[in-house]
Amino acid sequence: MDALRKEKIYTIDDIYALPDGERAELIDGKIYYMAPPSRTHQRILLSLSRKIADYIEAQDGECEVNIAPFAVFLNKDDINYMEPDISIVCDSSKLDDRGCHGAPDWIIEIVSQGNKPMDYFTKLFKYRTAGVREYWIVDPMKERVTVYSFEKGVMEEYSFGEDVPVGIYEDFSISVQ
């Protein structure tokens, strides 16, 4: 009888040991390498992060906008390390020079061709169970924004060009182009 082959469990140390320029995320001890983002991805990232940062600044808000590559240590373990496209963190005690320790309040992921299952399934589950309050999946191919409000237990979909209400704020919506 063959012995069962045990899959290697990677840690955050393995992420930090990657060669310069190589990016990856670590989910439950498994490494997921990331391809460089497209120009469309970067344009959406810049537009959304600017709108969110401008809103927070105009409100004298406490929250902070962070864009990838920005480390999010979701769990208090060494086998989970994420780099969401946009992380909004309202509890400054979670932040240090290494990144965010715990769940951000709001995460936005912009779908790339090769990472659809990660954004729609794997990360959705991880973010929900870690305590993220709101999760947006922005899909440029479908021109759709899927919004999960974990606090309210609802999922809503919007087309590009529609005003998408931000659940963690009462009076803020964003149109994704």
Tab-separated table of C-alpha atoms in Angstrom:
chain	number	residue	atom	x	y	z
A	1	MET	CA	0.000	0.000	0.000
A	2	ASP	CA	1.381	3.397	-0.985
A	3	ALA	CA	1.876	5.952	1.718
A	4	LEU	CA	-0.258	9.056	1.274
A	5	ARG	CA	1.779	11.900	-0.109
A	6	LYS	CA	1.533	14.888	2.178
A	7	GLU	CA	1.188	18.288	0.536
A	8	LYS	CA	3.663	20.877	1.806
A	9	ILE	CA	2.187	23.558	4.031
A	10	TYR	CA	3.741	26.937	3.248
A	11	THR	CA	4.040	29.816	5.711
A	12	ILE	CA	4.398	33.575	5.602
A	13	ASP	CA	8.180	33.062	5.766
A	14	ASP	CA	7.945	31.358	2.358
A	15	ILE	CA	6.096	34.384	0.966
A	16	TYR	CA	8.798	36.747	2.229
A	17	ALA	CA	11.471	34.440	0.769
A	18	LEU	CA	10.104	34.745	-2.790
A	19	PRO	CA	12.479	36.299	-5.335
A	20	ASP	CA	12.193	40.071	-5.793
A	21	GLY	CA	9.302	40.996	-8.048
A	22	GLU	CA	7.448	37.708	-7.559
A	23	ARG	CA	4.089	38.119	-5.835
A	24	ALA	CA	1.874	35.493	-4.267
A	25	GLU	CA	-0.844	35.039	-1.707
A	26	LEU	CA	-1.014	32.338	0.923
A	27	ILE	CA	-4.345	30.750	1.778
A	28	ASP	CA	-4.482	27.949	4.322
A	29	GLY	CA	-0.840	27.076	3.661
A	30	LYS	CA	-1.109	26.955	-0.131
A	31	ILE	CA	0.736	29.465	-2.313
A	32	TYR	CA	-1.143	31.171	-5.170
A	33	TYR	CA	1.166	33.049	-7.535
A	34	MET	CA	-0.107	36.311	-8.997
A	35	ALA	CA	0.364	37.503	-12.563
A	36	PRO	CA	1.106	41.177	-13.197
A	37	PRO	CA	-2.126	43.207	-13.434
A	38	SER	CA	-3.464	44.508	-16.753
A	39	ARG	CA	-3.733	48.183	-17.651
A	40	THR	CA	-7.537	48.002	-17.267
A	41	HIS	CA	-7.109	46.483	-13.800
A	42	GLN	CA	-4.766	49.285	-12.769
A	43	ARG	CA	-7.033	52.032	-14.150
A	44	ILE	CA	-9.990	50.679	-12.142
A	45	LEU	CA	-7.789	50.297	-9.049
A	46	LEU	CA	-6.582	53.903	-9.252
A	47	SER	CA	-10.060	55.317	-9.935
A	48	LEU	CA	-11.752	53.453	-7.072
A	49	SER	CA	-9.005	54.066	-4.520
A	50	ARG	CA	-8.938	57.774	-5.378
A	51	LYS	CA	-12.742	58.127	-5.020
A	52	ILE	CA	-12.723	56.291	-1.690
A	53	ALA	CA	-9.744	58.232	-0.305
A	54	ASP	CA	-11.283	61.550	-1.407
A	55	TYR	CA	-14.565	60.678	0.330
A	56	ILE	CA	-12.834	59.652	3.575
A	57	GLU	CA	-10.697	62.800	3.562
A	58	ALA	CA	-13.714	65.059	2.900
A	59	GLN	CA	-15.512	63.471	5.881
A	60	ASP	CA	-12.451	63.690	8.152
A	61	GLY	CA	-12.861	59.929	8.404
A	62	GLU	CA	-10.806	57.525	10.468
A	63	CYS	CA	-10.548	54.822	7.814
A	64	GLU	CA	-7.451	54.273	5.683
A	65	VAL	CA	-7.288	53.122	2.060
A	66	ASN	CA	-4.504	50.712	1.149
A	67	ILE	CA	-3.782	49.334	-2.318
A	68	ALA	CA	-1.910	46.216	-3.403
A	69	PRO	CA	0.722	45.191	-2.729
A	70	PHE	CA	-0.391	45.618	0.875
A	71	ALA	CA	-0.197	42.695	3.292
A	72	VAL	CA	-3.330	41.532	5.050
A	73	PHE	CA	-2.794	38.920	7.737
A	74	LEU	CA	-6.409	37.765	8.022
A	75	ASN	CA	-6.003	35.190	10.748
A	76	LYS	CA	-3.686	34.987	13.730
A	77	ASP	CA	-1.622	32.280	12.065
A	78	ASP	CA	1.329	32.008	9.704
A	79	ILE	CA	-0.469	30.223	6.851
A	80	ASN	CA	-2.651	33.080	5.525
A	81	TYR	CA	-1.334	36.174	3.754
A	82	MET	CA	-3.448	38.147	1.285
A	83	GLU	CA	-2.881	41.187	-0.909
A	84	PRO	CA	-6.371	42.515	-1.750
A	85	ASP	CA	-6.478	45.085	-4.540
A	86	ILE	CA	-8.032	47.639	-2.161
A	87	SER	CA	-8.344	47.340	1.624
A	88	ILE	CA	-10.186	49.890	3.734
A	89	VAL	CA	-9.262	49.628	7.418
A	90	CYS	CA	-11.138	51.695	10.009
A	91	ASP	CA	-9.423	50.361	13.144
A	92	SER	CA	-5.916	51.840	13.183
A	93	SER	CA	-4.831	49.405	15.904
A	94	LYS	CA	-4.816	46.686	13.213
A	95	LEU	CA	-2.191	48.557	11.181
A	96	ASP	CA	1.592	48.569	11.396
A	97	ASP	CA	4.452	48.842	8.913
A	98	ARG	CA	4.010	45.203	7.829
A	99	GLY	CA	0.319	45.642	6.940
A	100	CYS	CA	-3.088	44.879	8.435
A	101	HIS	CA	-3.421	42.303	11.216
A	102	GLY	CA	-7.015	41.125	11.169
A	103	ALA	CA	-9.926	41.741	8.829
A	104	PRO	CA	-10.185	45.034	6.947
A	105	ASP	CA	-13.652	46.606	7.038
A	106	TRP	CA	-14.052	46.658	3.253
A	107	ILE	CA	-12.158	44.785	0.552
A	108	ILE	CA	-12.339	45.264	-3.210
A	109	GLU	CA	-10.912	42.703	-5.619
A	110	ILE	CA	-10.683	43.432	-9.346
A	111	VAL	CA	-11.043	40.232	-11.343
A	112	SER	CA	-8.333	39.247	-13.790
A	113	GLN	CA	-8.790	36.492	-16.348
A	114	GLY	CA	-6.677	34.009	-14.410
A	115	ASN	CA	-8.023	34.649	-10.907
A	116	LYS	CA	-11.819	34.382	-11.239
A	117	PRO	CA	-12.256	31.303	-9.015
A	118	MET	CA	-10.030	32.880	-6.352
A	119	ASP	CA	-12.071	36.091	-6.155
A	120	TYR	CA	-15.525	34.530	-6.508
A	121	PHE	CA	-15.051	31.518	-4.234
A	122	THR	CA	-11.821	31.102	-2.244
A	123	LYS	CA	-11.415	34.734	-1.158
A	124	LEU	CA	-15.151	35.213	-0.680
A	125	PHE	CA	-15.151	32.437	1.920
A	126	LYS	CA	-11.927	33.606	3.611
A	127	TYR	CA	-13.049	37.237	3.851
A	128	ARG	CA	-16.507	36.331	5.167
A	129	THR	CA	-15.208	33.973	7.854
A	130	ALA	CA	-12.433	36.411	8.900
A	131	GLY	CA	-14.898	39.212	9.690
A	132	VAL	CA	-14.630	41.535	6.670
A	133	ARG	CA	-17.773	43.704	6.733
A	134	GLU	CA	-18.107	44.308	2.978
A	135	TYR	CA	-16.550	42.681	-0.093
A	136	TRP	CA	-16.772	43.940	-3.675
A	137	ILE	CA	-15.831	41.888	-6.719
A	138	VAL	CA	-15.291	44.196	-9.693
A	139	ASP	CA	-15.378	42.193	-12.938
A	140	PRO	CA	-14.208	44.228	-15.969
A	141	MET	CA	-14.990	41.366	-18.404
A	142	LYS	CA	-18.644	41.242	-17.304
A	143	GLU	CA	-18.769	44.979	-16.476
A	144	ARG	CA	-20.350	44.031	-13.172
A	145	VAL	CA	-19.798	44.761	-9.485
A	146	THR	CA	-20.898	42.092	-7.025
A	147	VAL	CA	-21.322	43.427	-3.496
A	148	TYR	CA	-21.403	41.198	-0.438
A	149	SER	CA	-22.553	42.869	2.751
A	150	PHE	CA	-21.638	40.217	5.283
A	151	GLU	CA	-23.128	42.241	8.157
A	152	LYS	CA	-26.556	42.297	6.479
A	153	GLY	CA	-26.226	38.871	4.870
A	154	VAL	CA	-27.014	40.168	1.378
A	155	MET	CA	-25.436	40.026	-2.063
A	156	GLU	CA	-26.304	42.545	-4.775
A	157	GLU	CA	-25.084	43.037	-8.334
A	158	TYR	CA	-24.628	46.273	-10.256
A	159	SER	CA	-23.643	47.069	-13.825
A	160	PHE	CA	-20.767	49.405	-14.613
A	161	GLY	CA	-22.115	52.958	-14.739
A	162	GLU	CA	-24.674	52.391	-11.943
A	163	ASP	CA	-24.230	53.975	-8.531
A	164	VAL	CA	-23.091	51.273	-6.116
A	165	PRO	CA	-23.930	52.124	-2.492
A	166	VAL	CA	-21.116	51.598	-0.014
A	167	GLY	CA	-22.505	49.625	2.896
A	168	ILE	CA	-20.015	50.756	5.533
A	169	TYR	CA	-21.006	54.399	4.882
A	170	GLU	CA	-24.537	55.819	4.910
A	171	ASP	CA	-24.185	58.495	2.244
A	172	PHE	CA	-21.589	57.244	-0.235
A	173	SER	CA	-21.921	55.486	-3.560
A	174	ILE	CA	-19.488	54.885	-6.390
A	175	SER	CA	-20.020	54.447	-10.111
A	176	VAL	CA	-17.512	51.996	-11.568
A	177	GLN	CA	-16.581	52.737	-15.175
